PDB file of C-alpha atoms and ligand atoms in Angstrom:
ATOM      1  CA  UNK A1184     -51.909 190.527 -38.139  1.00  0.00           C
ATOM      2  CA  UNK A1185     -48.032 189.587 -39.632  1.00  0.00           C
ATOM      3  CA  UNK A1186     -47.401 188.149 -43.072  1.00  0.00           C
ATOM      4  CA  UNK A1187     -44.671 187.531 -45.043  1.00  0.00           C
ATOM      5  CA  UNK A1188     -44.219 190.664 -46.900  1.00  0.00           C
ATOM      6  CA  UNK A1189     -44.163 190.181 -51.279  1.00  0.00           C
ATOM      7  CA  UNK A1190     -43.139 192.827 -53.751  1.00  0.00           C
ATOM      8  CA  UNK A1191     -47.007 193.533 -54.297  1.00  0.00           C
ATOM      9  CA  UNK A1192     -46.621 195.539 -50.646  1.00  0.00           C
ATOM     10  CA  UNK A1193     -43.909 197.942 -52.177  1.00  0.00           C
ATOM     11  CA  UNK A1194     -46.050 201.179 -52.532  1.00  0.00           C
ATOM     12  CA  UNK A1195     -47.372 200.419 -49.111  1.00  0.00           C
ATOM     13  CA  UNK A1196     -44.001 199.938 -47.735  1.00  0.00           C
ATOM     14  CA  UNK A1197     -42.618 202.984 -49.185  1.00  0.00           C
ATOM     15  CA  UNK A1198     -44.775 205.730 -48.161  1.00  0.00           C
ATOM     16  CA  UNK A1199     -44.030 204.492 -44.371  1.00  0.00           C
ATOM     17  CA  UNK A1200     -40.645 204.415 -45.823  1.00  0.00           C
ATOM     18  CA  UNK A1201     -40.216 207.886 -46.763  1.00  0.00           C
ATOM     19  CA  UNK A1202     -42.282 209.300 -43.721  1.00  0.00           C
ATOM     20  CA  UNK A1203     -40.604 207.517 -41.596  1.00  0.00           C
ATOM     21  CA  UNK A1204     -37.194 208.346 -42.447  1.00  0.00           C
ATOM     22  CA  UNK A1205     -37.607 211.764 -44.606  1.00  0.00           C
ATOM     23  CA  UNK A1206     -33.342 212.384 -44.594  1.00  0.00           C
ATOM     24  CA  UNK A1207     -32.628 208.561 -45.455  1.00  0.00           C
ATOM     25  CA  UNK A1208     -34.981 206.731 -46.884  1.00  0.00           C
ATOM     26  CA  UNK A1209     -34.099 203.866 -49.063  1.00  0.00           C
ATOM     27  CA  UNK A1210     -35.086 204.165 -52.933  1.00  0.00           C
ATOM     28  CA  UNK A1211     -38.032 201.789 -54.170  1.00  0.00           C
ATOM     29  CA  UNK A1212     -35.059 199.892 -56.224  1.00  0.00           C
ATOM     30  CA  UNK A1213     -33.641 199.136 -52.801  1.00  0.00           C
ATOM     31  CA  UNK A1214     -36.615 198.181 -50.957  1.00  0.00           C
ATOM     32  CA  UNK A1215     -37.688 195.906 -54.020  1.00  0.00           C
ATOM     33  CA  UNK A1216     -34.267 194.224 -54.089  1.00  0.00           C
ATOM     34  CA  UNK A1217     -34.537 193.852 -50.170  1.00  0.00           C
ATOM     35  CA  UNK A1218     -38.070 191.820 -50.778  1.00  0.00           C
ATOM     36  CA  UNK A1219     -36.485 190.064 -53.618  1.00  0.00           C
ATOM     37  CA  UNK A1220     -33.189 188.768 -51.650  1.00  0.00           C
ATOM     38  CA  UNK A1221     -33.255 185.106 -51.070  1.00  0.00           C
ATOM     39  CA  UNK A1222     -31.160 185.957 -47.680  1.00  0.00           C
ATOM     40  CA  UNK A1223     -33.857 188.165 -46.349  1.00  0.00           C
ATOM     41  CA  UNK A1224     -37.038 187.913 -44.293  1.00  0.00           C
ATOM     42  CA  UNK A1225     -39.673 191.211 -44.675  1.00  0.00           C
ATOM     43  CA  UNK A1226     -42.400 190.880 -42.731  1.00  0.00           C
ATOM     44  CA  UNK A1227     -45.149 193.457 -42.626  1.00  0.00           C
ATOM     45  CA  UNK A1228     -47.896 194.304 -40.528  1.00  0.00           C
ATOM     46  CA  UNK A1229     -51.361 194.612 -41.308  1.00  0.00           C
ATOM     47  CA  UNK A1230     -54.681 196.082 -39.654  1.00  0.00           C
ATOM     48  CA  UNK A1231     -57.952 195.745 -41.079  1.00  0.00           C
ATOM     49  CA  UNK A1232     -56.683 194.853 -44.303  1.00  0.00           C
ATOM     50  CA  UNK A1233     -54.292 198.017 -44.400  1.00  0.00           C
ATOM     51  CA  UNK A1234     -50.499 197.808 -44.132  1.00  0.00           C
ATOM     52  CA  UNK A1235     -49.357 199.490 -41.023  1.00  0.00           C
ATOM     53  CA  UNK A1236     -45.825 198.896 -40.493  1.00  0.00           C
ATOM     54  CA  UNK A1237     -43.026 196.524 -42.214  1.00  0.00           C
ATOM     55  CA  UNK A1238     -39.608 195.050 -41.070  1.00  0.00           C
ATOM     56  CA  UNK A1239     -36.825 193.000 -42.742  1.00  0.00           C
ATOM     57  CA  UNK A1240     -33.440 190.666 -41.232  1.00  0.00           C
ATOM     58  CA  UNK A1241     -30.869 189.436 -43.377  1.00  0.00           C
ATOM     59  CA  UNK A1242     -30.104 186.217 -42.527  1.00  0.00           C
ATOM     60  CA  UNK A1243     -28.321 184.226 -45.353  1.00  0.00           C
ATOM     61  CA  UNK A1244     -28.781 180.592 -44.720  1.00  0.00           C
ATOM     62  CA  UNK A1245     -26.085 178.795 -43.259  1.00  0.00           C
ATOM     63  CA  UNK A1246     -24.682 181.546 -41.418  1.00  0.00           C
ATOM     64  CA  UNK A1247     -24.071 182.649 -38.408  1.00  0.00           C
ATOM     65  CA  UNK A1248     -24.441 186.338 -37.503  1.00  0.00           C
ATOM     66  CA  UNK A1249     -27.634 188.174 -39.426  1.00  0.00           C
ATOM     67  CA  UNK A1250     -28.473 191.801 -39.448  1.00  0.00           C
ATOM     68  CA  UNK A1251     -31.705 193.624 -38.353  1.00  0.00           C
ATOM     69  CA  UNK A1252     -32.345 195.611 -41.730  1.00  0.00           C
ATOM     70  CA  UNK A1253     -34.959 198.369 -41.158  1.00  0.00           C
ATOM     71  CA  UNK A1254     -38.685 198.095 -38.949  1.00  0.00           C
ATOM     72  CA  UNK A1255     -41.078 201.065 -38.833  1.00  0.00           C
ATOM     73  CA  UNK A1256     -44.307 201.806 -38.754  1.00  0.00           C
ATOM     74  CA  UNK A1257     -47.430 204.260 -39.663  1.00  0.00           C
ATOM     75  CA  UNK A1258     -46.396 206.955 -37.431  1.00  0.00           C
ATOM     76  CA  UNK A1259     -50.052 207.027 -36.100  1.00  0.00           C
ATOM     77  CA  UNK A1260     -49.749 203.043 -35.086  1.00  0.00           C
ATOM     78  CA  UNK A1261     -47.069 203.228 -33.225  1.00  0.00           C
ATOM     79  CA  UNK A1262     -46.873 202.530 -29.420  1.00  0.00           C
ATOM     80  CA  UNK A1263     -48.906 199.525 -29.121  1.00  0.00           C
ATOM     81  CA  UNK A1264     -46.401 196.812 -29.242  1.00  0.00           C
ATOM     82  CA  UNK A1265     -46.721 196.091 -33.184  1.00  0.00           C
ATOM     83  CA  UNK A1266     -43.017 197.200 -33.617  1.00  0.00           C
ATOM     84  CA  UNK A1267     -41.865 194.525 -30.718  1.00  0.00           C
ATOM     85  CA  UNK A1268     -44.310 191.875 -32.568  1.00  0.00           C
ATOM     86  CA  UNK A1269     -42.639 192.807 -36.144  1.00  0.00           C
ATOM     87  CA  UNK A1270     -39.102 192.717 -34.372  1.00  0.00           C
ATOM     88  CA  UNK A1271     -39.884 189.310 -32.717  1.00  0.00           C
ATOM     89  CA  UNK A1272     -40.998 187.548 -36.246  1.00  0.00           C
ATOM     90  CA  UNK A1273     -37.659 188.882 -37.318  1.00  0.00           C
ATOM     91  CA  UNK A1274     -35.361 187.216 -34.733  1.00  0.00           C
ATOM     92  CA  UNK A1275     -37.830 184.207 -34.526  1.00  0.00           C
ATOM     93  CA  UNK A1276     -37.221 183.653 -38.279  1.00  0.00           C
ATOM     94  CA  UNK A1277     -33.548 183.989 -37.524  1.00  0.00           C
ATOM     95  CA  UNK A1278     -33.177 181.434 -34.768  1.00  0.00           C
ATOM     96  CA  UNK A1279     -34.845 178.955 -37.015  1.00  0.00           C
ATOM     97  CA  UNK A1280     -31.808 179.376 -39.271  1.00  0.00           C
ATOM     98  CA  UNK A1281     -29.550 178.624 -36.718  1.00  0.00           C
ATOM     99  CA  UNK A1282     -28.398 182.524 -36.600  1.00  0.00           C
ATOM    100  CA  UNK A1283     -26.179 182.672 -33.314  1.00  0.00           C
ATOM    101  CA  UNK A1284     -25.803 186.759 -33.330  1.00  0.00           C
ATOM    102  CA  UNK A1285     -27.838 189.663 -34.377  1.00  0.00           C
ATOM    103  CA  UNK A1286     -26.733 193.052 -35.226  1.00  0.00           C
ATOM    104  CA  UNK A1287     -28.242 196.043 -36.508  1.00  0.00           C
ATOM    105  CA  UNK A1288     -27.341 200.215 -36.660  1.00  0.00           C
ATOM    106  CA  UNK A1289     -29.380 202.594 -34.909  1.00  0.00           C
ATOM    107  CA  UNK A1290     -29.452 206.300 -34.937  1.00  0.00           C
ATOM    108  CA  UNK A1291     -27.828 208.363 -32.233  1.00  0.00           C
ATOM    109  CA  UNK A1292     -30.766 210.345 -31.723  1.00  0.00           C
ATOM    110  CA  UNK A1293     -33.464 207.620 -31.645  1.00  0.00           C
ATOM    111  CA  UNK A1294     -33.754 206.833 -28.423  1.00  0.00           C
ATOM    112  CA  UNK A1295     -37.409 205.164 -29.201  1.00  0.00           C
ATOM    113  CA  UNK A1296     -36.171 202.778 -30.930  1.00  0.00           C
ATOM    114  CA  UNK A1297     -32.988 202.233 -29.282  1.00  0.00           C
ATOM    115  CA  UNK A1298     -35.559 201.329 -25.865  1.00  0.00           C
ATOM    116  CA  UNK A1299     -37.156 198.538 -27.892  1.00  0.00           C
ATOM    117  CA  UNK A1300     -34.044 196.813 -28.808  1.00  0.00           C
ATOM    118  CA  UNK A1301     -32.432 197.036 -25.819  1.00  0.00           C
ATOM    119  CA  UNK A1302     -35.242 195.827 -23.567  1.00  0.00           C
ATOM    120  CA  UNK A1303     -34.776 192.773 -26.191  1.00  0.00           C
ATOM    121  CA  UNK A1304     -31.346 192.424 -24.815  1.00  0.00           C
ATOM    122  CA  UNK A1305     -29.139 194.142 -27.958  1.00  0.00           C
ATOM    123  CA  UNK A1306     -26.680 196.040 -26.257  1.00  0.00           C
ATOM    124  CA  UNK A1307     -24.152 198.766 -28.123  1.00  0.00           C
ATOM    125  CA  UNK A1308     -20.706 197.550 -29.079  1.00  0.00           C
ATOM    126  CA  UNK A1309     -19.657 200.822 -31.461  1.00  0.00           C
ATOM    127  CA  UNK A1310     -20.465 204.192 -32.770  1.00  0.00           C
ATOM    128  CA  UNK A1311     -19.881 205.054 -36.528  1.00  0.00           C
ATOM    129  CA  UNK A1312     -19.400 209.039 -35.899  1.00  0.00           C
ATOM    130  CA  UNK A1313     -21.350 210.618 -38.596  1.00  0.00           C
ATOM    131  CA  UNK A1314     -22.943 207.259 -40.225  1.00  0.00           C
ATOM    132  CA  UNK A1315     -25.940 209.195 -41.019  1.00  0.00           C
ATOM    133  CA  UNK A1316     -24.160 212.243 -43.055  1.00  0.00           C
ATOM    134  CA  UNK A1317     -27.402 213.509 -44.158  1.00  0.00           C
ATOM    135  CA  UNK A1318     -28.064 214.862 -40.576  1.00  0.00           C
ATOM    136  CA  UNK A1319     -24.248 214.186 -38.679  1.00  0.00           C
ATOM    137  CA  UNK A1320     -26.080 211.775 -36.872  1.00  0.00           C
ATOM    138  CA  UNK A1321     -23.941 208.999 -35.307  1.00  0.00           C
ATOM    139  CA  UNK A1322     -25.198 205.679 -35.808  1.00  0.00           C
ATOM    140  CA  UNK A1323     -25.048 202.914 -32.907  1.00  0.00           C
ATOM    141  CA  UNK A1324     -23.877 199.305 -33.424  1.00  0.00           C
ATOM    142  CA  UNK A1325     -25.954 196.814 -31.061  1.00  0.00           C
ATOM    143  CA  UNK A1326     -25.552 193.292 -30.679  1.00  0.00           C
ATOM    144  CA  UNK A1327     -27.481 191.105 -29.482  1.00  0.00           C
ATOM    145  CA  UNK A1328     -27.153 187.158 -28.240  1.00  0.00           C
ATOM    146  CA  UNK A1329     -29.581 185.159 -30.208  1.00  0.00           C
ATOM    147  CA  UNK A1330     -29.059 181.726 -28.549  1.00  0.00           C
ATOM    148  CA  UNK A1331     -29.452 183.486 -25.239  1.00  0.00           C
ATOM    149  CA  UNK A1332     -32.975 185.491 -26.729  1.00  0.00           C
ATOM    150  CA  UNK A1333     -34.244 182.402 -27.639  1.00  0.00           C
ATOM    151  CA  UNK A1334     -33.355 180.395 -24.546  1.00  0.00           C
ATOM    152  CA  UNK A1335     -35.173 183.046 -22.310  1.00  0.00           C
ATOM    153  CA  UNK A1336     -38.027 183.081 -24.707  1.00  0.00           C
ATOM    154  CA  UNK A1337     -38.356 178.923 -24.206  1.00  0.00           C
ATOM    155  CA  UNK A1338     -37.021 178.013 -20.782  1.00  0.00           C
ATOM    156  CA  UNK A1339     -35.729 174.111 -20.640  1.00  0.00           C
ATOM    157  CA  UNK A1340     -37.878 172.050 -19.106  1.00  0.00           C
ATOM    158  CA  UNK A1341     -35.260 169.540 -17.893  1.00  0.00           C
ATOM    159  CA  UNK A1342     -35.562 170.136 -14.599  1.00  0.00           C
ATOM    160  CA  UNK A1343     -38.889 170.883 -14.629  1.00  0.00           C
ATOM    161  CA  UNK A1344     -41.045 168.468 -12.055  1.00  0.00           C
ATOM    162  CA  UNK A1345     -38.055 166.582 -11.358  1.00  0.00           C
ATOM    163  CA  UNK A1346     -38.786 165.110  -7.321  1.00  0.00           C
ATOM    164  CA  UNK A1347     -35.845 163.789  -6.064  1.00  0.00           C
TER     165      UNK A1347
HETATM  166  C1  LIG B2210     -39.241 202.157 -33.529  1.00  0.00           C
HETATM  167  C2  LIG B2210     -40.663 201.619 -33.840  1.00  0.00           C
HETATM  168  C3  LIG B2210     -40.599 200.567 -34.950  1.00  0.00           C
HETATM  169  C4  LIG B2210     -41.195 200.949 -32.550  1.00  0.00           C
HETATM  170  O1  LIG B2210     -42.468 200.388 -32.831  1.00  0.00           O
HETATM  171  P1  LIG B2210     -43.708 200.667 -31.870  1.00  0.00           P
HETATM  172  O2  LIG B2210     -44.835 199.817 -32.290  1.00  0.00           O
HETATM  173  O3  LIG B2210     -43.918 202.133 -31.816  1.00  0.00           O
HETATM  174  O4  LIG B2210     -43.132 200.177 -30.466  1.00  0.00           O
HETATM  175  P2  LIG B2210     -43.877 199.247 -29.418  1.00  0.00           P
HETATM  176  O5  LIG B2210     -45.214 199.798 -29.106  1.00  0.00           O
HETATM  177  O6  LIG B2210     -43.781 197.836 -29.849  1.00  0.00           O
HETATM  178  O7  LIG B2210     -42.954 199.488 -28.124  1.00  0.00           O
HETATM  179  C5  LIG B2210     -41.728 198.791 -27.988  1.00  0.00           C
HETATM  180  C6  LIG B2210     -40.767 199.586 -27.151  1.00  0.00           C
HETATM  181  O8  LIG B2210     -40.340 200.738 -27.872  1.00  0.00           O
HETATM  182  C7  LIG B2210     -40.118 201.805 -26.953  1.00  0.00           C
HETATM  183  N1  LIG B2210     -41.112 202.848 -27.188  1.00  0.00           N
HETATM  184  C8  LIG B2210     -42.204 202.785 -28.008  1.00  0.00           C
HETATM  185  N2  LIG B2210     -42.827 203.973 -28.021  1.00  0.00           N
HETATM  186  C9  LIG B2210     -42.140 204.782 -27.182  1.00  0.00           C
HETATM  187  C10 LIG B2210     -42.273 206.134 -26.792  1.00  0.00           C
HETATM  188  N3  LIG B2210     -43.271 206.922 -27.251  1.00  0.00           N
HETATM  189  N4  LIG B2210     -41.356 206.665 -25.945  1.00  0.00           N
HETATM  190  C11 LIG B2210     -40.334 205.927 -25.479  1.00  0.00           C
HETATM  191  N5  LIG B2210     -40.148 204.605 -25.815  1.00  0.00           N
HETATM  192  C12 LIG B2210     -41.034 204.060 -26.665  1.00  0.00           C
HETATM  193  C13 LIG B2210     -40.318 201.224 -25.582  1.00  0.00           C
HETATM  194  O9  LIG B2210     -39.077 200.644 -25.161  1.00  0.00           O
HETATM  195  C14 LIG B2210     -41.317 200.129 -25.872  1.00  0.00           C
HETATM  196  O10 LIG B2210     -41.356 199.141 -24.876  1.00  0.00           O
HETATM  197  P3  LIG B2210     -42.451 199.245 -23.680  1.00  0.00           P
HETATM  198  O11 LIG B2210     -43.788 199.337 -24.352  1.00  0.00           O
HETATM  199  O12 LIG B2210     -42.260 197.969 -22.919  1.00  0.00           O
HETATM  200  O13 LIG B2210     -42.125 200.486 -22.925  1.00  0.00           O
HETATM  201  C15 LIG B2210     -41.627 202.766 -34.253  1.00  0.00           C
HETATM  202  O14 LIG B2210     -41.670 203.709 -33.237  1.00  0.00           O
HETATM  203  C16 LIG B2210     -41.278 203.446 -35.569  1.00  0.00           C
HETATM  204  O15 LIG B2210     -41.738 203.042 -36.624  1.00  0.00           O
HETATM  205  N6  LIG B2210     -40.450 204.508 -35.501  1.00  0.00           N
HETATM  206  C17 LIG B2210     -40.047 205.242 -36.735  1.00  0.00           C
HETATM  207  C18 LIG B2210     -39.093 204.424 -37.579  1.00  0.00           C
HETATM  208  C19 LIG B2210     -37.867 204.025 -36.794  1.00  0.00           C
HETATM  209  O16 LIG B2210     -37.296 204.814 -36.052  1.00  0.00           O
HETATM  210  N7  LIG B2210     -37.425 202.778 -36.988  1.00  0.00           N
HETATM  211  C20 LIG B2210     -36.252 202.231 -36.334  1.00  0.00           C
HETATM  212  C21 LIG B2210     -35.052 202.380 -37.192  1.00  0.00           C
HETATM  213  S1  LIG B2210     -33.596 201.722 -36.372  1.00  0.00           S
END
C-alpha cells in the first residue's frame, strides 16, 4: 500500500535511509525538511502496517521541470516492483502539476537503479565526475519527458472506434 508520507514516518524513513546509502545518507534534519517542503511530494510504502520503502519529487507548483529526490527501499523488499510503484506515484503527482520534465542524479555504479529509470524512459544527459566524493563515484544526470510518460501511460482515444 502507498500513502502520503508525514513527519511521524521519519524514524522509519531513516533507518532505510542510512542502510540504504551507508557513505551518503541524508541527516534526519534533511529528511524532516524534505517532508516539511511545501514543493515536495514523499510518498512511502507500507506492508502489513510496516514501512518498507519511501520516495520524494520536488515539484514546486507552477513550474516546469521537477526533480526525482531520493526512492529506496528495505533492502529485503526489494525486487518486486514496489520501487517502480513508489517511482510512478512520484511522476503521477508531477504530471498533475503540469511538470513538463523530470530529472534526477544517479550513481555511476548503480546500475539497479539506473535499469528502473531508464525502462521509464529517463535517459542520461551528463556526468558530474566525482559527485559522490565520499566514494569518487560519478553521478549520472537523466532526463526524462514527462508529457511523453504520461501520454504513453493514457493513450488518446480520438481515433479510437472511428469507422470511416
Ligand atoms: C532502486 C530501488 C528503489 C528499486 O526498487 P525495487 O522495488 O527493488 O525495484 P522493482 O522491483 O520495482 O524493479 C524495477 C526495475 O529495477 C531494476 N531492478 C530491480 N531489481 C533488480 C536487480 N536485482 N537486478 C537488476 N535490475 C533490477 C529492473 O530494471 C526492474 O525492472 P524489471 O522488473 O522490469 O526488470 C531499490 O532497489 C533500492 O531501494 N535500492 C537501494 C537504494 C537506491 O539505490 N536508490 C536509488 C537511488 S538513485
Amino acid at each position: 500500500m502507498l500513502r502520503a508520507a508525514t513527519t511521524d514516518d521519519l524514524g522509519a524513513i531513516m533507518a532505510i535511509e542510512r542502510s540504504s546509502f551507508p557513505t551518503d545518507a541524508w541527516s534526519e534534519a534533511m529528511m524532516r525538511a524534505e517532508l516539511e517542503s511545501p514543493h515536495n511530494h514523499y510518498v512511502v510504502a507500507e506492508e502489513a502496517g510496516v514501512l518498507v520503502g519511501y520516495a520524494g519529487v520536488r515539484a514546486p507548483a507552477g513550474a516546469s521541470d521537477g526533480d526525482v529526490q531520493t526512492i529506496a527501499l528495505d533492502a529485503n523488499r526489494r525486487g518486486r516492483g514496489t520501487g517502480r510503484a513508489l517511482l510512478h506515484a512520484l511522476l503521477e503527482f508531477a504530471a498533475e502539476r503540469r511538470v513538463h520534465e523530470m530529472f534526477l542524479d544517479v550513481r555511476a555504479d548503480n546500475p539497479i537503479a539506473q535499469g528502473l529509470y531508464v525502462s521509464e524512459g529517463f535517459r542520461e544527459i551528463a556526468r558530474r565526475p566525482n559527485y559522490y566524493a565520499a566514494d569518487g563515484v560519478d553521478g549520472i544526470v537523466m532526463r526524462l519527458d514527462l508529457r511523453a510518460w504520461t501520454d504513453a501511460r493514457n493513450p488518446s482515444t480520438d481515433d479510437a472506434g472511428v469507422c470511416t
